[in-house]
Amino acid sequence: MPIINFEFAIQEIPAVLKGVPITLAIAVVAMVFGLIFGLLIALCRIYRVPILNRLFIIYISFIRGTPLLVQLYVFFYGVPVLLDKMNQSFGTAYNADHISPLLYAFIAFTINVSAYQAEIMRASLNAVQIGQMEAAHSVGMTTFQALKRIVLPQAFLVALPNLGNTFIGLIKATSLAFAVKVVEVMALAKIIANDGYHFLEMYLVAALIYWLICWLLEVLFTFVEEKMRNKEIKQKKMNTTISKDLPLRV
Amino acid sequence: MILLKHIHKKFKNNHVLKGIDLEVSKGDVVTIIGPSGSGKTTLLRCVNYLEKPDEGIISINDLTIQTKKPVKKDILQLRRRTAMVFQHYNLFENKTVLENVTEGLIIAQKKSKKMAREIGVDILTKVGLADKINAYPQQLSGGQKQRVGIARALALNPDVLLFDEPTSALDPEMVGEVLEIIREIASGGVTMMIVTHEIDFACEVSNRVVFMDDGQIIEQGPPDDILIHPKQERTRKFLKRIMKEPDFTI
Ligand SMILES: Nc1ncnc2c1ncn2[C@@H]1O[C@H](COP(=O)(O)OP(=O)(O)OP(=O)(O)O)[C@@H](O)[C@H]1O
Ligand SMILES: [Mg+2]
């Protein structure tokens, strides 16, 4: 019997691959909603909205200062307790058992990612020159219009590499979701491994799958970045002839 | 008509504007001169509320703002009746030259895209940039950028056009092309307030010169009176110092 049973590993790859949609779903949902909340948090912080600003400083510090696994557990075991208390106090009958583990994962990962996105978006918004907002105001835009049309598009461009890294980190972090009973790639690998004590084989399969996903994403991000850089270079080339035309009548 | 009454502005303990009273009639071209730090930029920025005055009244025609309790809607109105040309251009980096000009028309003034485009192309032709309408700001020379800045402001057809040292960030060989355009606009009867260090230019284009020092208007009057026969000692000193500097560009 060899150290690694490759045959078994290869044979079980399709079974583990079945977890990929769940893995991606958690990552995408957390990324999208995390970005929306992160942006709102960043705006509250930049505009120093009373109370919320202070609240979010603590929120970000707490989320970034505690392990994701701990957050998942606190959430997973905390919500049923809260529901129980609520049912007692208000005579309601919500049953925590009916909440799907996936929903816990969606919410917990979104909360976690939003704290990181908030800091990325805050830095990116701050990187956009204040003059851009002032110019938008000066042509009569409201602050909301200025953010939407002028400032945010530029901030996103700045944020893009960081957002890419966050997403790749997130893909890997979803492997913790098995801890709250979500059946994603890691959970499937574990379940199959338990059956025949093929732990090493199945974890290698899981590793390969994560690697493949992350590699594909990196190729995608590099492509997007390259494309944007090329556009910039092309623009600079076009600019070699600066017209010195004298202005016509105004 | 623009009326500034008793405008005060403090940055923390720094009392930058100490009760400015100024009247600008329709068609006036007013240049504001004064030593560095005297509050010229701050005053101009107060006129379109990029800086919030602490005290005083700003009124443009029938719109009056009590700066102690300003109404949000009025501030937006004030911004829509004024337009600013910035020292460092502040063009929208994520928009083409044409879009820079049409943004305010479409978003703030609610003009149709077609009409905004017509106005934009027309004005950009007048400032000699017809061949650059699809370029991005980073592809332009400083002089071209400032011409776009002027076109953007002019397109809004504001009650008053504000210029803050429009040529001081330019290479010397590009100053001429920008001054030429401002000269053209001035002769076209547009109301303007210009902060500049180009004394000769001020003398030529404006019908009133305002000398500011230490947050106050020291004296004002026709260019000849102020620049050639100033009454106040401070004005004399300032002009003497500025004239002595050889090879002076704004
Ligand atoms: N955003 C700000 N925060 C704090 N202080 C400011 C701010 N803007 C201007 N000041 C201060 O206000 C004073 C007047 O500045 P302002 O820019 O209006 O002068 P200026 O007359 O335009 O000078 P310059 O000729 O150098 O442009 C200066 O002491 C400056 O340091
Ligand atoms: Mg200034």
XYZ file of C-alpha atoms and ligand atoms in Angstrom:
532
model
C 0.000 0.000 0.000
C 1.523 3.337 -1.112
C 1.736 6.341 1.233
C -0.731 8.212 -0.888
C -3.596 6.422 -2.532
C -3.713 8.435 -5.758
C -6.357 6.260 -7.269
C -8.735 7.017 -4.434
C -7.897 10.725 -4.573
C -8.550 10.991 -8.305
C -11.697 8.969 -8.045
C -13.109 11.289 -5.390
C -12.245 14.583 -7.110
C -15.688 14.961 -8.745
C -17.375 14.464 -5.377
C -15.328 17.237 -3.817
C -15.842 19.493 -6.830
C -19.549 19.462 -5.966
C -18.656 21.865 -3.157
C -17.228 24.474 -5.511
C -20.543 26.254 -6.202
C -21.125 26.677 -2.462
C -17.561 27.889 -1.946
C -17.957 30.407 -4.773
C -21.424 31.408 -3.583
C -20.128 32.307 -0.124
C -17.200 34.237 -1.590
C -19.272 36.129 -4.154
C -22.119 36.985 -1.770
C -19.685 38.132 0.921
C -17.673 40.092 -1.627
C -20.653 41.922 -3.141
C -22.480 42.720 0.088
C -19.227 43.299 1.918
C -18.300 45.856 -0.702
C -21.639 47.639 -0.417
C -21.510 47.773 3.376
C -17.803 48.512 3.325
C -18.425 51.469 1.051
C -21.177 52.805 3.290
C -18.945 52.388 6.328
C -16.077 54.129 4.540
C -18.347 57.055 3.652
C -19.611 57.312 7.235
C -16.026 57.434 8.388
C -14.811 59.919 5.792
C -17.732 62.262 6.431
C -17.364 61.664 10.175
C -21.053 60.949 10.639
C -21.683 61.442 14.358
C -22.022 58.249 16.424
C -21.767 55.959 13.368
C -18.163 56.977 12.784
C -17.179 55.940 16.318
C -19.282 52.823 16.160
C -17.635 51.707 12.930
C -14.147 52.383 14.270
C -14.867 49.871 17.028
C -16.579 47.505 14.590
C -13.600 47.476 12.222
C -11.131 47.099 15.050
C -13.092 44.183 16.531
C -13.619 42.329 13.262
C -10.041 42.736 12.151
C -8.731 41.877 15.574
C -10.523 38.546 16.020
C -10.122 35.306 14.061
C -12.773 34.576 11.467
C -13.278 31.116 12.930
C -14.129 32.624 16.306
C -16.522 35.065 14.649
C -18.266 32.195 12.881
C -18.692 30.284 16.135
C -19.910 33.313 18.057
C -22.439 33.992 15.342
C -23.507 30.375 14.951
C -24.027 29.782 18.656
C -25.025 33.323 19.510
C -27.996 33.768 17.172
C -30.012 30.807 18.537
C -29.486 32.077 22.093
C -30.647 35.536 21.041
C -33.686 34.046 19.289
C -34.552 32.046 22.401
C -34.336 35.149 24.540
C -36.464 37.039 22.039
C -39.058 34.294 21.929
C -39.274 34.364 25.726
C -39.552 38.128 25.921
C -41.946 38.760 23.060
C -43.802 35.483 22.848
C -42.595 34.897 19.300
C -41.752 31.464 17.972
C -38.741 31.769 15.743
C -36.836 28.541 15.512
C -33.093 28.850 15.056
C -32.951 25.276 13.745
C -34.740 26.421 10.625
C -31.985 28.849 9.702
C -29.814 27.283 7.058
C -26.100 27.094 7.879
C -25.431 28.736 4.539
C -27.295 31.828 5.698
C -25.062 32.003 8.784
C -22.040 31.756 6.533
C -23.322 34.438 4.148
C -23.931 36.871 6.960
C -20.807 36.102 8.979
C -18.502 36.301 5.974
C -20.183 39.492 4.776
C -19.677 41.100 8.165
C -16.077 39.994 8.215
C -15.260 41.148 4.693
C -17.117 44.456 5.070
C -14.633 45.535 7.746
C -11.707 44.946 5.397
C -13.465 46.477 2.394
C -14.308 49.543 4.477
C -10.627 50.197 5.036
C -9.736 49.545 1.397
C -12.473 51.860 0.159
C -11.603 54.532 2.688
C -7.984 54.560 1.560
C -9.015 54.548 -2.111
C -11.521 57.357 -1.669
C -8.877 59.368 0.143
C -6.478 58.735 -2.720
C -8.796 60.572 -5.107
C -7.765 64.219 -5.120
C -10.051 66.499 -3.121
C -10.091 68.737 -6.199
C -12.240 66.180 -8.029
C -15.050 66.543 -5.516
C -14.657 70.315 -5.469
C -14.806 70.525 -9.242
C -17.946 68.385 -9.257
C -19.516 70.668 -6.658
C -18.455 73.701 -8.653
C -20.362 72.550 -11.733
C -23.446 72.173 -9.577
C -23.494 68.484 -8.702
C -24.792 67.330 -5.357
C -22.373 65.371 -3.184
C -24.202 62.168 -4.097
C -23.936 62.867 -7.833
C -20.279 63.785 -7.444
C -19.536 60.546 -5.594
C -21.416 58.421 -8.081
C -20.109 59.939 -11.286
C -16.675 61.319 -10.486
C -15.148 60.157 -7.224
C -16.247 56.519 -6.870
C -15.253 55.405 -10.378
C -11.756 56.708 -9.698
C -11.651 55.200 -6.225
C -12.624 51.773 -7.572
C -9.773 51.892 -10.032
C -7.383 52.555 -7.160
C -8.995 49.814 -5.082
C -9.008 47.150 -7.773
C -5.742 45.343 -6.950
C -6.642 45.281 -3.261
C -10.145 44.059 -3.974
C -8.667 41.259 -6.074
C -6.449 40.179 -3.218
C -9.362 40.338 -0.817
C -11.417 38.077 -3.042
C -8.653 35.485 -3.280
C -8.244 35.619 0.485
C -11.965 35.185 0.811
C -12.013 32.055 -1.356
C -9.513 30.460 0.971
C -11.314 31.685 4.066
C -14.532 29.944 2.989
C -12.838 26.688 3.990
C -13.732 27.670 7.553
C -17.434 27.510 6.763
C -17.446 23.772 7.406
C -17.136 24.722 11.076
C -20.712 25.975 10.986
C -21.919 22.927 9.075
C -21.884 24.374 5.565
C -21.091 21.646 3.049
C -18.543 23.286 0.765
C -15.270 21.979 -0.688
C -13.526 21.541 2.651
C -16.525 19.895 4.296
C -16.936 17.417 1.448
C -13.253 16.540 1.568
C -13.537 15.965 5.293
C -16.674 13.831 5.016
C -15.180 11.599 2.347
C -11.885 11.384 4.233
C -13.694 10.278 7.379
C -15.257 7.367 5.531
C -12.047 5.575 4.725
C -9.393 7.420 6.737
C -7.985 8.940 3.530
C -7.295 12.294 5.198
C -4.096 13.195 3.376
C -5.556 12.288 -0.025
C -8.712 14.298 0.447
C -6.972 17.360 1.875
C -4.592 17.299 -1.083
C -7.587 17.217 -3.398
C -9.087 20.168 -1.547
C -5.775 22.028 -1.737
C -5.599 21.463 -5.486
C -9.124 22.728 -5.987
C -8.485 25.903 -3.982
C -5.249 26.423 -5.833
C -6.960 26.046 -9.193
C -9.718 28.506 -8.320
C -7.269 31.081 -6.996
C -4.960 30.629 -9.944
C -7.819 31.193 -12.392
C -8.841 34.293 -10.492
C -5.308 35.648 -10.512
C -5.098 35.150 -14.261
C -8.384 36.991 -14.595
C -7.280 39.903 -12.388
C -3.919 40.177 -14.138
C -5.725 40.292 -17.461
C -8.036 43.060 -16.307
C -5.178 45.078 -14.836
C -3.037 44.595 -17.914
C -5.878 45.762 -20.087
C -6.277 48.934 -18.091
C -2.548 49.600 -18.137
C -2.422 49.111 -21.910
C -5.182 51.618 -22.328
C -3.151 54.144 -20.375
C -0.065 53.563 -22.498
C -2.070 53.924 -25.702
C -3.478 57.189 -24.435
C 0.015 58.483 -23.720
C 1.228 57.540 -27.220
C -1.643 59.360 -28.832
C -0.519 62.411 -26.957
C 2.820 62.866 -28.688
C 1.552 65.705 -30.817
C 0.383 68.502 -28.620
C -1.462 70.998 -30.729
C -0.351 74.556 -30.263
C -3.336 76.020 -32.090
C -4.174 79.475 -31.037
C -7.608 79.655 -29.511
C -10.375 80.908 -31.697
C -12.929 83.488 -30.736
C -15.041 82.802 -27.721
C -25.275 91.474 -9.276
C -23.138 89.848 -6.638
C -23.062 91.187 -3.140
C -20.752 90.039 -0.375
C -21.473 91.477 3.030
C -19.271 91.185 6.035
C -17.763 87.824 5.114
C -15.703 86.250 7.887
C -13.765 83.029 7.711
C -11.568 81.367 10.298
C -9.483 78.233 10.034
C -9.246 77.263 13.701
C -7.504 80.322 15.211
C -6.392 81.704 11.871
C -8.726 84.586 11.015
C -8.378 84.546 7.227
C -11.224 86.794 6.094
C -11.999 89.697 8.387
C -15.214 91.194 7.146
C -15.151 91.416 3.376
C -17.657 93.721 1.660
C -17.683 93.558 -2.106
C -20.084 94.403 -4.861
C -19.742 93.088 -8.397
C -22.119 94.336 -11.061
C -23.209 92.455 -14.152
C -20.456 92.524 -16.745
C -17.783 93.569 -14.261
C -14.348 92.037 -14.489
C -12.836 92.291 -11.039
C -9.271 91.234 -10.352
C -8.187 90.515 -6.828
C -4.536 91.000 -5.987
C -2.614 90.815 -2.758
C 0.264 89.110 -0.979
C 0.386 85.369 -0.501
C -1.821 84.275 2.362
C -3.950 87.405 2.278
C -7.103 85.316 1.707
C -7.727 85.773 -2.028
C -8.320 82.103 -2.744
C -10.422 81.700 0.358
C -12.625 84.612 -0.661
C -13.168 83.199 -4.122
C -13.963 79.774 -2.692
C -16.489 81.327 -0.350
C -18.349 82.801 -3.313
C -19.276 79.327 -4.552
C -19.299 77.762 -1.120
C -16.370 75.425 -1.565
C -15.426 77.110 1.689
C -18.151 77.773 4.193
C -17.930 81.333 5.539
C -18.445 81.695 9.288
C -20.336 84.943 9.002
C -21.801 87.245 6.421
C -24.212 87.350 3.532
C -23.677 86.222 -0.035
C -26.218 87.183 -2.626
C -26.390 86.718 -6.345
C -29.313 88.496 -7.935
C -32.399 87.243 -6.091
C -30.610 84.460 -4.221
C -29.412 85.371 -0.744
C -27.564 83.135 1.666
C -27.211 83.958 5.330
C -24.029 82.044 5.967
C -24.839 81.541 9.640
C -27.847 79.419 8.772
C -27.502 78.401 5.150
C -30.192 76.340 3.432
C -28.802 73.318 1.603
C -30.929 73.982 -1.440
C -29.629 77.542 -1.638
C -26.015 76.397 -1.540
C -26.679 74.137 -4.509
C -28.348 77.051 -6.280
C -25.384 79.289 -5.521
C -23.040 76.701 -6.983
C -25.197 76.417 -10.050
C -25.018 80.155 -10.643
C -21.266 80.324 -10.260
C -18.456 78.463 -11.945
C -14.854 78.078 -10.944
C -11.652 77.737 -12.926
C -9.094 76.114 -10.669
C -5.408 76.799 -10.336
C -4.652 73.101 -10.755
C -7.407 72.549 -13.345
C -9.182 69.783 -11.377
C -10.518 68.222 -14.552
C -12.544 65.036 -14.038
C -9.848 62.431 -14.625
C -12.288 59.670 -15.505
C -14.077 61.693 -18.164
C -13.123 62.770 -21.662
C -12.588 66.403 -22.533
C -16.104 66.658 -23.939
C -17.620 64.863 -20.948
C -15.786 67.255 -18.648
C -17.719 70.064 -20.260
C -21.079 68.292 -20.534
C -21.250 66.685 -17.054
C -22.506 69.835 -15.370
C -24.914 70.581 -18.192
C -26.483 67.125 -18.113
C -26.357 66.302 -14.409
C -26.847 69.677 -12.758
C -28.670 71.662 -15.422
C -30.678 68.694 -16.748
C -30.029 69.557 -20.364
C -30.514 66.819 -22.943
C -27.396 64.889 -23.944
C -27.728 66.144 -27.485
C -27.971 69.757 -26.458
C -25.134 69.410 -23.952
C -22.979 67.892 -26.670
C -23.713 70.755 -29.028
C -22.801 73.326 -26.390
C -19.695 71.359 -25.444
C -18.387 70.960 -28.979
C -19.098 74.601 -29.698
C -17.219 75.900 -26.663
C -14.329 73.473 -27.061
C -13.968 74.643 -30.648
C -13.809 78.195 -29.421
C -10.978 77.403 -27.026
C -9.130 75.594 -29.806
C -9.637 72.021 -28.641
C -12.014 70.679 -31.277
C -9.547 67.895 -32.085
C -9.230 66.828 -28.442
C -12.824 66.247 -27.452
C -12.325 62.506 -27.012
C -8.989 62.735 -25.226
C -8.614 62.171 -21.490
C -7.183 64.893 -19.237
C -3.908 63.015 -18.660
C -3.232 63.242 -22.386
C -3.284 67.041 -22.407
C -0.643 69.682 -21.822
C -1.147 72.100 -18.940
C -2.344 74.845 -21.246
C -4.834 72.524 -22.895
C -6.064 71.330 -19.515
C -6.710 74.844 -18.371
C -8.526 75.612 -21.614
C -10.798 72.649 -20.861
C -11.212 73.992 -17.332
C -12.311 77.323 -18.748
C -14.613 75.670 -21.286
C -16.196 73.576 -18.542
C -16.927 76.659 -16.459
C -18.031 78.821 -19.353
C -20.418 76.174 -20.714
C -22.491 76.458 -17.567
C -23.302 80.050 -18.500
C -22.879 81.173 -14.888
C -23.815 84.536 -13.397
C -20.190 84.878 -12.393
C -17.061 83.102 -13.510
C -14.400 82.666 -10.820
C -10.724 82.252 -11.688
C -8.141 81.336 -9.075
C -4.681 82.033 -10.488
C -5.587 80.268 -13.729
C -2.087 80.466 -15.188
C 0.145 80.065 -12.154
C 0.554 76.303 -12.539
C 1.426 76.568 -16.233
C 4.772 76.480 -17.980
C 5.602 80.013 -19.115
C 5.122 79.246 -22.801
C 1.523 78.207 -22.147
C 0.475 81.231 -20.150
C -0.240 83.252 -23.269
C -2.779 80.882 -24.788
C -4.802 80.787 -21.585
C -4.689 84.538 -20.943
C -5.788 85.073 -24.532
C -8.945 83.077 -23.889
C -9.722 84.854 -20.650
C -9.267 88.154 -22.480
C -11.767 87.026 -25.108
C -14.322 85.996 -22.501
C -13.870 89.265 -20.634
C -14.541 91.275 -23.760
C -17.672 89.211 -24.285
C -19.352 90.738 -21.234
C -19.152 87.793 -18.848
C -19.030 88.768 -15.171
C -15.750 87.592 -13.681
C -13.693 87.598 -10.522
C -10.051 86.795 -11.142
C -7.326 86.194 -8.594
C -4.019 86.747 -10.325
C -0.464 87.910 -9.897
C -0.273 89.014 -13.560
C -0.477 92.733 -12.885
C -0.268 93.798 -16.532
C -3.002 91.386 -17.435
C -5.162 92.592 -14.555
C -4.689 96.153 -15.701
C -5.712 95.305 -19.220
C -8.779 93.080 -18.776
C -10.444 94.310 -15.635
C -12.505 97.359 -14.919
C -11.843 97.080 -11.205
C -8.910 95.961 -9.126
C -9.278 94.913 -5.507
C -6.224 94.867 -3.287
C -6.422 92.519 -0.329
C -4.083 92.179 2.587
C -4.422 90.253 5.811
C -8.012 89.205 5.181
C -9.274 92.685 4.386
C -9.909 94.736 1.296
C -7.440 97.609 1.577
C -8.564 99.514 -1.479
C -10.356 99.036 -4.758
C -11.018 101.009 -7.907
C -10.221 101.226 -11.605
C -6.943 99.531 -12.565
C -5.113 102.775 -13.235
C -5.992 104.179 -9.826
C -4.966 101.108 -7.892
C -2.015 99.876 -9.898
C -0.447 103.174 -10.893
C -1.628 105.645 -8.263
C -2.446 103.602 -5.163
C -3.590 105.630 -2.180
C -2.701 103.171 0.554
C 0.802 102.584 1.796
C 0.276 98.804 1.898
C -0.794 98.698 -1.733
C 2.235 100.742 -2.740
C 4.580 98.429 -0.871
C 3.014 95.347 -2.424
C 3.208 96.697 -5.955
C 6.778 97.854 -5.468
C 7.783 94.419 -4.289
C 5.997 92.658 -7.132
C 7.350 94.959 -9.832
C 10.903 94.543 -8.556
C 10.877 90.801 -9.020
C 12.512 90.161 -12.359
C 11.061 87.704 -14.820
C 7.868 87.423 -12.893
C 5.289 84.884 -13.905
C 2.058 84.575 -11.977
N -8.185 74.507 4.094
C -7.449 75.306 4.893
N -7.189 74.922 6.166
C -6.461 75.715 6.993
N -5.949 76.898 6.655
C -6.167 77.335 5.394
C -6.923 76.561 4.462
N -6.983 77.228 3.288
C -6.295 78.380 3.496
N -5.804 78.446 4.753
C -5.031 79.564 5.325
O -5.720 80.753 5.052
C -4.842 81.785 4.748
C -5.205 82.428 3.427
O -5.045 81.461 2.401
P -5.432 81.751 0.902
O -5.144 80.514 0.156
O -6.808 82.296 0.842
O -4.404 82.895 0.522
P -4.090 83.509 -0.906
O -4.271 84.957 -0.767
O -4.878 82.816 -1.946
O -2.540 83.177 -1.050
P -1.712 82.757 -2.367
O -1.430 84.027 -3.098
O -0.475 82.144 -1.796
O -2.541 81.800 -3.135
C -3.447 81.196 4.775
O -2.853 81.518 6.011
C -3.684 79.713 4.671
O -2.700 79.015 5.373
Mg -4.399 81.491 -3.563
